JSON list of C-alpha atoms in Angstrom, two decimals:
[
{"chain": "A", "resi": 1, "resn": "MET", "atom": "CA", "xyz": [93.88, 174.66, -50.62]},
{"chain": "A", "resi": 2, "resn": "LYS", "atom": "CA", "xyz": [94.61, 173.82, -47.17]},
{"chain": "A", "resi": 3, "resn": "TYR", "atom": "CA", "xyz": [98.00, 172.30, -46.11]},
{"chain": "A", "resi": 4, "resn": "ILE", "atom": "CA", "xyz": [98.19, 168.51, -46.31]},
{"chain": "A", "resi": 5, "resn": "ASP", "atom": "CA", "xyz": [101.11, 166.28, -44.59]},
{"chain": "A", "resi": 6, "resn": "TYR", "atom": "CA", "xyz": [102.44, 163.90, -47.00]},
{"chain": "A", "resi": 7, "resn": "SER", "atom": "CA", "xyz": [103.04, 160.29, -45.46]},
{"chain": "A", "resi": 8, "resn": "GLY", "atom": "CA", "xyz": [105.66, 159.41, -48.05]},
{"chain": "A", "resi": 9, "resn": "ARG", "atom": "CA", "xyz": [108.71, 161.85, -47.05]},
{"chain": "A", "resi": 10, "resn": "ASP", "atom": "CA", "xyz": [110.91, 158.91, -46.08]},
{"chain": "A", "resi": 11, "resn": "ASN", "atom": "CA", "xyz": [110.22, 157.46, -49.53]},
{"chain": "A", "resi": 12, "resn": "LEU", "atom": "CA", "xyz": [110.99, 160.76, -51.33]},
{"chain": "A", "resi": 13, "resn": "GLU", "atom": "CA", "xyz": [114.36, 160.82, -49.53]},
{"chain": "A", "resi": 14, "resn": "ILE", "atom": "CA", "xyz": [115.13, 157.21, -50.58]},
{"chain": "A", "resi": 15, "resn": "MET", "atom": "CA", "xyz": [114.25, 158.11, -54.23]},
{"chain": "A", "resi": 16, "resn": "LYS", "atom": "CA", "xyz": [117.16, 160.60, -54.37]},
{"chain": "A", "resi": 17, "resn": "GLU", "atom": "CA", "xyz": [119.20, 157.15, -54.98]},
{"chain": "A", "resi": 18, "resn": "ALA", "atom": "CA", "xyz": [117.70, 156.35, -58.15]},
{"chain": "A", "resi": 19, "resn": "VAL", "atom": "CA", "xyz": [120.05, 158.45, -60.16]},
{"chain": "A", "resi": 20, "resn": "ASN", "atom": "CA", "xyz": [119.33, 156.98, -63.58]},
{"chain": "A", "resi": 21, "resn": "TYR", "atom": "CA", "xyz": [115.62, 156.85, -63.10]},
{"chain": "A", "resi": 22, "resn": "ASN", "atom": "CA", "xyz": [115.74, 160.79, -62.00]},
{"chain": "A", "resi": 23, "resn": "LYS", "atom": "CA", "xyz": [117.99, 161.79, -64.85]},
{"chain": "A", "resi": 24, "resn": "TYR", "atom": "CA", "xyz": [115.37, 160.24, -67.22]},
{"chain": "A", "resi": 25, "resn": "LEU", "atom": "CA", "xyz": [112.49, 162.26, -65.69]},
{"chain": "A", "resi": 26, "resn": "PHE", "atom": "CA", "xyz": [114.67, 165.52, -65.78]},
{"chain": "A", "resi": 27, "resn": "ASN", "atom": "CA", "xyz": [115.22, 164.80, -69.45]},
{"chain": "A", "resi": 28, "resn": "LEU", "atom": "CA", "xyz": [111.77, 164.24, -69.78]},
{"chain": "A", "resi": 29, "resn": "ILE", "atom": "CA", "xyz": [110.83, 167.58, -68.06]},
{"chain": "A", "resi": 30, "resn": "VAL", "atom": "CA", "xyz": [113.24, 170.03, -70.04]},
{"chain": "A", "resi": 31, "resn": "SER", "atom": "CA", "xyz": [112.69, 168.40, -73.40]},
{"chain": "A", "resi": 32, "resn": "SER", "atom": "CA", "xyz": [109.43, 170.22, -73.59]},
{"chain": "A", "resi": 33, "resn": "ALA", "atom": "CA", "xyz": [110.79, 173.43, -71.93]},
{"chain": "A", "resi": 34, "resn": "LYS", "atom": "CA", "xyz": [112.23, 176.93, -73.23]},
{"chain": "A", "resi": 35, "resn": "LYS", "atom": "CA", "xyz": [114.38, 179.13, -70.97]},
{"chain": "A", "resi": 36, "resn": "GLU", "atom": "CA", "xyz": [112.06, 181.88, -71.26]},
{"chain": "A", "resi": 37, "resn": "ASP", "atom": "CA", "xyz": [109.09, 179.82, -70.19]},
{"chain": "A", "resi": 38, "resn": "CYS", "atom": "CA", "xyz": [107.26, 180.17, -66.69]},
{"chain": "A", "resi": 39, "resn": "LEU", "atom": "CA", "xyz": [107.21, 176.45, -65.44]},
{"chain": "A", "resi": 40, "resn": "VAL", "atom": "CA", "xyz": [105.05, 174.90, -62.56]},
{"chain": "A", "resi": 41, "resn": "ASP", "atom": "CA", "xyz": [106.15, 171.75, -60.70]},
{"chain": "A", "resi": 42, "resn": "PHE", "atom": "CA", "xyz": [102.86, 170.75, -59.34]},
{"chain": "A", "resi": 43, "resn": "GLY", "atom": "CA", "xyz": [103.74, 168.35, -56.28]},
{"chain": "A", "resi": 44, "resn": "ALA", "atom": "CA", "xyz": [107.27, 169.67, -55.84]},
{"chain": "A", "resi": 45, "resn": "GLY", "atom": "CA", "xyz": [107.78, 167.63, -52.84]},
{"chain": "A", "resi": 46, "resn": "ASN", "atom": "CA", "xyz": [111.40, 167.59, -51.61]},
{"chain": "A", "resi": 47, "resn": "GLY", "atom": "CA", "xyz": [112.71, 169.37, -54.65]},
{"chain": "A", "resi": 48, "resn": "LEU", "atom": "CA", "xyz": [114.08, 166.32, -56.38]},
{"chain": "A", "resi": 49, "resn": "PHE", "atom": "CA", "xyz": [113.31, 167.92, -59.57]},
{"chain": "A", "resi": 50, "resn": "SER", "atom": "CA", "xyz": [112.75, 171.54, -58.74]},
{"chain": "A", "resi": 51, "resn": "TYR", "atom": "CA", "xyz": [116.23, 172.09, -57.75]},
{"chain": "A", "resi": 52, "resn": "PRO", "atom": "CA", "xyz": [117.84, 170.72, -60.99]},
{"chain": "A", "resi": 53, "resn": "VAL", "atom": "CA", "xyz": [115.28, 172.45, -63.20]},
{"chain": "A", "resi": 54, "resn": "ALA", "atom": "CA", "xyz": [116.04, 175.94, -61.52]},
{"chain": "A", "resi": 55, "resn": "PHE", "atom": "CA", "xyz": [119.52, 175.38, -61.52]},
{"chain": "A", "resi": 56, "resn": "ALA", "atom": "CA", "xyz": [119.27, 174.71, -65.20]},
{"chain": "A", "resi": 57, "resn": "GLY", "atom": "CA", "xyz": [118.35, 178.23, -65.65]},
{"chain": "A", "resi": 58, "resn": "TYR", "atom": "CA", "xyz": [114.41, 177.88, -65.87]},
{"chain": "A", "resi": 59, "resn": "ARG", "atom": "CA", "xyz": [111.95, 180.14, -64.30]},
{"chain": "A", "resi": 60, "resn": "LEU", "atom": "CA", "xyz": [109.81, 177.78, -61.75]},
{"chain": "A", "resi": 61, "resn": "ILE", "atom": "CA", "xyz": [107.02, 178.14, -59.55]},
{"chain": "A", "resi": 62, "resn": "CYS", "atom": "CA", "xyz": [106.93, 175.07, -57.02]},
{"chain": "A", "resi": 63, "resn": "VAL", "atom": "CA", "xyz": [103.33, 173.89, -55.93]},
{"chain": "A", "resi": 64, "resn": "GLU", "atom": "CA", "xyz": [103.43, 171.88, -52.68]},
{"chain": "A", "resi": 65, "resn": "THR", "atom": "CA", "xyz": [100.85, 171.51, -49.89]},
{"chain": "A", "resi": 66, "resn": "ASP", "atom": "CA", "xyz": [102.83, 169.79, -47.32]},
{"chain": "A", "resi": 67, "resn": "PRO", "atom": "CA", "xyz": [104.13, 172.32, -44.86]},
{"chain": "A", "resi": 68, "resn": "VAL", "atom": "CA", "xyz": [107.31, 170.54, -44.09]},
{"chain": "A", "resi": 69, "resn": "LEU", "atom": "CA", "xyz": [108.29, 170.06, -47.79]},
{"chain": "A", "resi": 70, "resn": "SER", "atom": "CA", "xyz": [107.02, 173.65, -48.60]},
{"chain": "A", "resi": 71, "resn": "ALA", "atom": "CA", "xyz": [109.26, 175.14, -45.84]},
{"chain": "A", "resi": 72, "resn": "ILE", "atom": "CA", "xyz": [112.30, 173.20, -47.14]},
{"chain": "A", "resi": 73, "resn": "LEU", "atom": "CA", "xyz": [111.69, 174.45, -50.69]},
{"chain": "A", "resi": 74, "resn": "VAL", "atom": "CA", "xyz": [111.40, 177.97, -49.45]},
{"chain": "A", "resi": 75, "resn": "SER", "atom": "CA", "xyz": [114.62, 177.78, -47.40]},
{"chain": "A", "resi": 76, "resn": "HIS", "atom": "CA", "xyz": [116.54, 176.89, -50.65]},
{"chain": "A", "resi": 77, "resn": "GLY", "atom": "CA", "xyz": [115.16, 179.80, -52.14]},
{"chain": "A", "resi": 78, "resn": "MET", "atom": "CA", "xyz": [112.40, 178.51, -54.35]},
{"chain": "A", "resi": 79, "resn": "THR", "atom": "CA", "xyz": [109.31, 180.37, -55.10]},
{"chain": "A", "resi": 80, "resn": "VAL", "atom": "CA", "xyz": [106.41, 178.28, -53.53]},
{"chain": "A", "resi": 81, "resn": "LEU", "atom": "CA", "xyz": [102.83, 178.38, -53.66]},
{"chain": "A", "resi": 82, "resn": "ASN", "atom": "CA", "xyz": [100.32, 176.19, -51.56]},
{"chain": "A", "resi": 83, "resn": "ASP", "atom": "CA", "xyz": [97.76, 176.27, -54.19]},
{"chain": "A", "resi": 84, "resn": "LEU", "atom": "CA", "xyz": [98.16, 176.98, -57.89]},
{"chain": "A", "resi": 85, "resn": "ALA", "atom": "CA", "xyz": [94.56, 178.71, -57.60]},
{"chain": "A", "resi": 86, "resn": "GLU", "atom": "CA", "xyz": [96.56, 181.71, -56.71]},
{"chain": "A", "resi": 87, "resn": "ALA", "atom": "CA", "xyz": [98.37, 182.10, -59.84]},
{"chain": "A", "resi": 88, "resn": "GLU", "atom": "CA", "xyz": [96.84, 184.45, -62.55]},
{"chain": "A", "resi": 89, "resn": "ASP", "atom": "CA", "xyz": [94.73, 182.44, -65.17]},
{"chain": "A", "resi": 90, "resn": "GLY", "atom": "CA", "xyz": [96.68, 182.01, -68.58]},
{"chain": "A", "resi": 91, "resn": "SER", "atom": "CA", "xyz": [100.14, 182.95, -66.91]},
{"chain": "A", "resi": 92, "resn": "ILE", "atom": "CA", "xyz": [101.93, 179.53, -66.94]},
{"chain": "A", "resi": 93, "resn": "ASP", "atom": "CA", "xyz": [103.91, 178.43, -70.04]},
{"chain": "A", "resi": 94, "resn": "TYR", "atom": "CA", "xyz": [104.36, 174.89, -68.76]},
{"chain": "A", "resi": 95, "resn": "ILE", "atom": "CA", "xyz": [102.95, 172.56, -65.83]},
{"chain": "A", "resi": 96, "resn": "TYR", "atom": "CA", "xyz": [104.75, 169.33, -65.25]},
{"chain": "A", "resi": 97, "resn": "SER", "atom": "CA", "xyz": [103.45, 166.88, -62.58]},
{"chain": "A", "resi": 98, "resn": "LEU", "atom": "CA", "xyz": [105.10, 163.69, -61.63]},
{"chain": "A", "resi": 99, "resn": "ASN", "atom": "CA", "xyz": [103.75, 161.03, -59.53]},
{"chain": "A", "resi": 100, "resn": "VAL", "atom": "CA", "xyz": [101.21, 163.33, -58.08]},
{"chain": "A", "resi": 101, "resn": "LEU", "atom": "CA", "xyz": [97.70, 163.19, -59.54]},
{"chain": "A", "resi": 102, "resn": "GLU", "atom": "CA", "xyz": [97.11, 159.68, -58.54]},
{"chain": "A", "resi": 103, "resn": "HIS", "atom": "CA", "xyz": [96.96, 161.30, -54.88]},
{"chain": "A", "resi": 104, "resn": "ILE", "atom": "CA", "xyz": [94.06, 163.70, -55.78]},
{"chain": "A", "resi": 105, "resn": "GLU", "atom": "CA", "xyz": [90.65, 162.62, -55.27]},
{"chain": "A", "resi": 106, "resn": "ASP", "atom": "CA", "xyz": [89.13, 165.09, -57.94]},
{"chain": "A", "resi": 107, "resn": "ASP", "atom": "CA", "xyz": [91.82, 164.56, -60.49]},
{"chain": "A", "resi": 108, "resn": "THR", "atom": "CA", "xyz": [89.34, 165.97, -63.29]},
{"chain": "A", "resi": 109, "resn": "GLY", "atom": "CA", "xyz": [89.26, 169.14, -61.06]},
{"chain": "A", "resi": 110, "resn": "ILE", "atom": "CA", "xyz": [92.90, 169.53, -60.84]},
{"chain": "A", "resi": 111, "resn": "LEU", "atom": "CA", "xyz": [93.33, 168.89, -64.68]},
{"chain": "A", "resi": 112, "resn": "GLY", "atom": "CA", "xyz": [90.54, 171.84, -65.51]},
{"chain": "A", "resi": 113, "resn": "LEU", "atom": "CA", "xyz": [92.64, 174.03, -63.18]},
{"chain": "A", "resi": 114, "resn": "TRP", "atom": "CA", "xyz": [95.71, 173.39, -64.81]},
{"chain": "A", "resi": 115, "resn": "PHE", "atom": "CA", "xyz": [93.98, 174.14, -68.11]},
{"chain": "A", "resi": 116, "resn": "ARG", "atom": "CA", "xyz": [92.75, 177.46, -66.76]},
{"chain": "A", "resi": 117, "resn": "LYS", "atom": "CA", "xyz": [96.20, 178.40, -65.47]},
{"chain": "A", "resi": 118, "resn": "LEU", "atom": "CA", "xyz": [98.13, 177.69, -68.73]},
{"chain": "A", "resi": 119, "resn": "ARG", "atom": "CA", "xyz": [98.10, 180.22, -71.56]},
{"chain": "A", "resi": 120, "resn": "PRO", "atom": "CA", "xyz": [97.08, 179.27, -74.94]},
{"chain": "A", "resi": 121, "resn": "GLY", "atom": "CA", "xyz": [99.52, 177.12, -76.41]},
{"chain": "A", "resi": 122, "resn": "GLY", "atom": "CA", "xyz": [100.84, 176.05, -72.87]},
{"chain": "A", "resi": 123, "resn": "LYS", "atom": "CA", "xyz": [102.19, 172.69, -72.33]},
{"chain": "A", "resi": 124, "resn": "LEU", "atom": "CA", "xyz": [101.71, 169.84, -70.01]},
{"chain": "A", "resi": 125, "resn": "LEU", "atom": "CA", "xyz": [103.42, 166.84, -68.74]},
{"chain": "A", "resi": 126, "resn": "VAL", "atom": "CA", "xyz": [101.69, 164.16, -66.45]},
{"chain": "A", "resi": 127, "resn": "TYR", "atom": "CA", "xyz": [103.62, 161.25, -65.29]},
{"chain": "A", "resi": 128, "resn": "VAL", "atom": "CA", "xyz": [101.72, 158.72, -62.83]},
{"chain": "A", "resi": 129, "resn": "PRO", "atom": "CA", "xyz": [101.73, 155.17, -61.68]},
{"chain": "A", "resi": 130, "resn": "ALA", "atom": "CA", "xyz": [100.17, 152.71, -64.12]},
{"chain": "A", "resi": 131, "resn": "PHE", "atom": "CA", "xyz": [97.93, 149.72, -63.73]},
{"chain": "A", "resi": 132, "resn": "GLN", "atom": "CA", "xyz": [95.55, 149.09, -60.85]},
{"chain": "A", "resi": 133, "resn": "ILE", "atom": "CA", "xyz": [96.81, 145.43, -60.75]},
{"chain": "A", "resi": 134, "resn": "LEU", "atom": "CA", "xyz": [100.20, 146.54, -59.15]},
{"chain": "A", "resi": 135, "resn": "PHE", "atom": "CA", "xyz": [98.49, 148.48, -56.48]},
{"chain": "A", "resi": 136, "resn": "SER", "atom": "CA", "xyz": [100.36, 147.45, -53.28]},
{"chain": "A", "resi": 137, "resn": "SER", "atom": "CA", "xyz": [100.94, 148.42, -49.72]},
{"chain": "A", "resi": 138, "resn": "MET", "atom": "CA", "xyz": [103.44, 151.09, -51.03]},
{"chain": "A", "resi": 139, "resn": "ASP", "atom": "CA", "xyz": [100.40, 152.81, -52.72]},
{"chain": "A", "resi": 140, "resn": "ARG", "atom": "CA", "xyz": [98.49, 152.69, -49.62]},
{"chain": "A", "resi": 141, "resn": "LYS", "atom": "CA", "xyz": [101.46, 154.06, -47.66]},
{"chain": "A", "resi": 142, "resn": "VAL", "atom": "CA", "xyz": [101.77, 157.31, -49.72]},
{"chain": "A", "resi": 143, "resn": "LYS", "atom": "CA", "xyz": [97.85, 157.62, -50.28]},
{"chain": "A", "resi": 144, "resn": "HIS", "atom": "CA", "xyz": [97.57, 156.80, -53.91]},
{"chain": "A", "resi": 145, "resn": "ILE", "atom": "CA", "xyz": [94.02, 156.78, -54.87]},
{"chain": "A", "resi": 146, "resn": "ARG", "atom": "CA", "xyz": [94.22, 154.95, -58.16]},
{"chain": "A", "resi": 147, "resn": "ARG", "atom": "CA", "xyz": [96.81, 153.79, -60.86]},
{"chain": "A", "resi": 148, "resn": "TYR", "atom": "CA", "xyz": [96.15, 154.99, -64.37]},
{"chain": "A", "resi": 149, "resn": "ASN", "atom": "CA", "xyz": [96.25, 153.23, -67.73]},
{"chain": "A", "resi": 150, "resn": "LYS", "atom": "CA", "xyz": [97.18, 154.96, -70.69]},
{"chain": "A", "resi": 151, "resn": "LEU", "atom": "CA", "xyz": [93.65, 155.21, -72.33]},
{"chain": "A", "resi": 152, "resn": "GLU", "atom": "CA", "xyz": [92.16, 156.58, -69.12]},
{"chain": "A", "resi": 153, "resn": "LEU", "atom": "CA", "xyz": [94.65, 159.11, -68.52]},
{"chain": "A", "resi": 154, "resn": "HIS", "atom": "CA", "xyz": [94.38, 160.17, -72.06]},
{"chain": "A", "resi": 155, "resn": "GLU", "atom": "CA", "xyz": [91.07, 160.60, -72.27]},
{"chain": "A", "resi": 156, "resn": "LYS", "atom": "CA", "xyz": [90.69, 162.37, -68.74]},
{"chain": "A", "resi": 157, "resn": "ILE", "atom": "CA", "xyz": [93.36, 165.03, -70.13]},
{"chain": "A", "resi": 158, "resn": "SER", "atom": "CA", "xyz": [91.61, 165.30, -73.81]},
{"chain": "A", "resi": 159, "resn": "SER", "atom": "CA", "xyz": [88.36, 165.83, -71.72]},
{"chain": "A", "resi": 160, "resn": "ALA", "atom": "CA", "xyz": [89.75, 168.60, -69.67]},
{"chain": "A", "resi": 161, "resn": "GLY", "atom": "CA", "xyz": [90.25, 170.54, -73.01]},
{"chain": "A", "resi": 162, "resn": "PHE", "atom": "CA", "xyz": [93.86, 169.60, -73.95]},
{"chain": "A", "resi": 163, "resn": "ASP", "atom": "CA", "xyz": [95.19, 168.37, -77.29]},
{"chain": "A", "resi": 164, "resn": "VAL", "atom": "CA", "xyz": [97.05, 165.08, -76.55]},
{"chain": "A", "resi": 165, "resn": "ALA", "atom": "CA", "xyz": [100.47, 165.07, -78.17]},
{"chain": "A", "resi": 166, "resn": "GLU", "atom": "CA", "xyz": [101.81, 161.77, -76.73]},
{"chain": "A", "resi": 167, "resn": "SER", "atom": "CA", "xyz": [100.62, 159.01, -74.46]},
{"chain": "A", "resi": 168, "resn": "ARG", "atom": "CA", "xyz": [102.80, 156.08, -73.75]},
{"chain": "A", "resi": 169, "resn": "TYR", "atom": "CA", "xyz": [103.88, 153.71, -70.91]},
{"chain": "A", "resi": 170, "resn": "ALA", "atom": "CA", "xyz": [107.38, 153.72, -69.33]},
{"chain": "A", "resi": 171, "resn": "ASP", "atom": "CA", "xyz": [109.56, 151.22, -67.53]},
{"chain": "A", "resi": 172, "resn": "GLY", "atom": "CA", "xyz": [108.29, 148.07, -68.97]},
{"chain": "A", "resi": 173, "resn": "LEU", "atom": "CA", "xyz": [110.86, 145.94, -66.51]},
{"chain": "A", "resi": 174, "resn": "GLY", "atom": "CA", "xyz": [109.40, 148.02, -63.56]},
{"chain": "A", "resi": 175, "resn": "PHE", "atom": "CA", "xyz": [105.91, 146.62, -64.45]},
{"chain": "A", "resi": 176, "resn": "LEU", "atom": "CA", "xyz": [107.54, 143.09, -63.56]},
{"chain": "A", "resi": 177, "resn": "ALA", "atom": "CA", "xyz": [109.44, 144.49, -60.55]},
{"chain": "A", "resi": 178, "resn": "SER", "atom": "CA", "xyz": [106.10, 146.01, -59.14]},
{"chain": "A", "resi": 179, "resn": "LEU", "atom": "CA", "xyz": [104.33, 142.68, -59.55]},
{"chain": "A", "resi": 180, "resn": "ILE", "atom": "CA", "xyz": [106.70, 140.75, -57.82]},
{"chain": "A", "resi": 181, "resn": "TYR", "atom": "CA", "xyz": [107.09, 143.50, -55.06]},
{"chain": "A", "resi": 182, "resn": "LYS", "atom": "CA", "xyz": [103.17, 142.96, -54.81]},
{"chain": "A", "resi": 183, "resn": "ILE", "atom": "CA", "xyz": [103.32, 139.42, -54.61]},
{"chain": "A", "resi": 184, "resn": "PHE", "atom": "CA", "xyz": [105.78, 139.41, -51.95]},
{"chain": "A", "resi": 185, "resn": "ASP", "atom": "CA", "xyz": [104.22, 142.40, -50.25]},
{"chain": "A", "resi": 186, "resn": "LYS", "atom": "CA", "xyz": [105.12, 142.64, -46.33]},
{"chain": "A", "resi": 187, "resn": "GLY", "atom": "CA", "xyz": [102.42, 144.96, -46.16]},
{"chain": "A", "resi": 188, "resn": "ASP", "atom": "CA", "xyz": [104.60, 148.15, -44.83]},
{"chain": "A", "resi": 189, "resn": "GLY", "atom": "CA", "xyz": [105.13, 149.79, -48.09]},
{"chain": "A", "resi": 190, "resn": "ALA", "atom": "CA", "xyz": [108.70, 150.05, -47.62]},
{"chain": "A", "resi": 191, "resn": "VAL", "atom": "CA", "xyz": [111.32, 150.74, -50.22]},
{"chain": "A", "resi": 192, "resn": "ASP", "atom": "CA", "xyz": [114.23, 148.74, -49.89]},
{"chain": "A", "resi": 193, "resn": "PRO", "atom": "CA", "xyz": [117.03, 151.35, -50.54]},
{"chain": "A", "resi": 194, "resn": "GLY", "atom": "CA", "xyz": [119.66, 148.52, -51.63]},
{"chain": "A", "resi": 195, "resn": "MET", "atom": "CA", "xyz": [117.29, 147.01, -54.03]},
{"chain": "A", "resi": 196, "resn": "LEU", "atom": "CA", "xyz": [116.32, 150.45, -55.58]},
{"chain": "A", "resi": 197, "resn": "LYS", "atom": "CA", "xyz": [120.12, 151.03, -56.39]},
{"chain": "A", "resi": 198, "resn": "VAL", "atom": "CA", "xyz": [120.63, 147.79, -57.85]},
{"chain": "A", "resi": 199, "resn": "TYR", "atom": "CA", "xyz": [117.32, 148.05, -59.95]},
{"chain": "A", "resi": 200, "resn": "ASP", "atom": "CA", "xyz": [118.37, 151.83, -60.98]},
{"chain": "A", "resi": 201, "resn": "ARG", "atom": "CA", "xyz": [121.93, 151.08, -62.03]},
{"chain": "A", "resi": 202, "resn": "TRP", "atom": "CA", "xyz": [121.45, 147.72, -63.98]},
{"chain": "A", "resi": 203, "resn": "VAL", "atom": "CA", "xyz": [117.72, 147.17, -64.51]},
{"chain": "A", "resi": 204, "resn": "PHE", "atom": "CA", "xyz": [116.26, 150.59, -65.48]},
{"chain": "A", "resi": 205, "resn": "PRO", "atom": "CA", "xyz": [118.94, 151.44, -68.23]},
{"chain": "A", "resi": 206, "resn": "LEU", "atom": "CA", "xyz": [117.78, 148.27, -69.98]},
{"chain": "A", "resi": 207, "resn": "SER", "atom": "CA", "xyz": [114.24, 148.98, -69.38]},
{"chain": "A", "resi": 208, "resn": "ARG", "atom": "CA", "xyz": [114.62, 152.35, -70.95]},
{"chain": "A", "resi": 209, "resn": "ARG", "atom": "CA", "xyz": [115.88, 150.46, -73.96]},
{"chain": "A", "resi": 210, "resn": "LEU", "atom": "CA", "xyz": [113.08, 147.89, -74.15]},
{"chain": "A", "resi": 211, "resn": "ASP", "atom": "CA", "xyz": [110.55, 150.68, -73.78]},
{"chain": "A", "resi": 212, "resn": "VAL", "atom": "CA", "xyz": [111.00, 151.47, -77.34]},
{"chain": "A", "resi": 213, "resn": "VAL", "atom": "CA", "xyz": [109.25, 148.52, -77.97]},
{"chain": "A", "resi": 214, "resn": "THR", "atom": "CA", "xyz": [106.95, 148.04, -74.79]},
{"chain": "A", "resi": 215, "resn": "HIS", "atom": "CA", "xyz": [105.79, 151.41, -74.55]},
{"chain": "A", "resi": 216, "resn": "ARG", "atom": "CA", "xyz": [102.42, 150.82, -76.50]},
{"chain": "A", "resi": 217, "resn": "ILE", "atom": "CA", "xyz": [101.64, 147.82, -74.14]},
{"chain": "A", "resi": 218, "resn": "GLY", "atom": "CA", "xyz": [102.66, 148.33, -70.54]},
{"chain": "A", "resi": 219, "resn": "GLY", "atom": "CA", "xyz": [105.07, 149.75, -68.04]},
{"chain": "A", "resi": 220, "resn": "LYS", "atom": "CA", "xyz": [105.14, 150.78, -64.18]},
{"chain": "A", "resi": 221, "resn": "ASN", "atom": "CA", "xyz": [104.46, 154.16, -65.16]},
{"chain": "A", "resi": 222, "resn": "VAL", "atom": "CA", "xyz": [102.49, 156.18, -67.92]},
{"chain": "A", "resi": 223, "resn": "TYR", "atom": "CA", "xyz": [102.62, 159.72, -69.12]},
{"chain": "A", "resi": 224, "resn": "VAL", "atom": "CA", "xyz": [101.06, 162.15, -71.45]},
{"chain": "A", "resi": 225, "resn": "ARG", "atom": "CA", "xyz": [102.28, 165.27, -73.04]},
{"chain": "A", "resi": 226, "resn": "ALA", "atom": "CA", "xyz": [99.44, 167.68, -74.09]},
{"chain": "A", "resi": 227, "resn": "VAL", "atom": "CA", "xyz": [99.04, 171.15, -75.28]},
{"chain": "A", "resi": 228, "resn": "LYS", "atom": "CA", "xyz": [96.28, 173.87, -74.59]},
{"chain": "A", "resi": 229, "resn": "PRO", "atom": "CA", "xyz": [94.91, 174.76, -77.81]},
{"chain": "A", "resi": 230, "resn": "GLY", "atom": "CA", "xyz": [96.28, 177.68, -79.27]},
{"chain": "A", "resi": 231, "resn": "ASN", "atom": "CA", "xyz": [93.12, 179.29, -80.40]},
{"chain": "A", "resi": 232, "resn": "PHE", "atom": "CA", "xyz": [91.43, 178.89, -76.76]},
{"chain": "A", "resi": 233, "resn": "ILE", "atom": "CA", "xyz": [89.71, 181.88, -75.70]},
{"chain": "A", "resi": 234, "resn": "ASN", "atom": "CA", "xyz": [88.85, 182.31, -71.90]},
{"chain": "A", "resi": 235, "resn": "LYS", "atom": "CA", "xyz": [85.52, 184.11, -72.54]},
{"chain": "A", "resi": 236, "resn": "ASP", "atom": "CA", "xyz": [85.42, 185.09, -68.67]},
{"chain": "A", "resi": 237, "resn": "ARG", "atom": "CA", "xyz": [88.28, 187.49, -69.38]},
{"chain": "A", "resi": 238, "resn": "HIS", "atom": "CA", "xyz": [86.71, 189.21, -72.26]}
]
């Protein structure tokens, strides 16, 4: 895989201010991890989740195609691959990918790659933006190709060979916030740091409580937890 410059580096830096949101995603990651597992952060970016996961004691490999972001990760002592294809098939215990799959044209190909690299019984967490109706200049700025709905994501992951354990929407109030952003979209894809802090501090905690009910019908994001079947045999290796 060639190195690819990411156009949303500034947005990644701003997202460091979303303390509650980032804590939620960190907990989502580690709730499926064991300390002895080999984890992959696919699309590690600026290390927003790689650093706390590694600091918590997990064995972690970062996959990052942006040369600037990759160099930053290496400078912080992270193990970094430009392409997950470099890893041995069946060698990974857990792959998580947060807000990355929507950037990739051949998303089914990437799901197949993840399936091959995971060991039988290995786990997958995929978290992506939801609902094409919310597609705005922010998506265009960071080169999103699509946003997903729950059924679409569930079916694509299942078709890649995974057993889906959970699929649900997240951040129900974020759907409304994103819709308002689109209605008043200035076309520059910018994230207002002040508004982000207000949303993260006051609205997101309430949204998480409401997700107990709204996760079935909608949200700003959607995620799937899945498992590679434990009885899967890679015939090419026998």
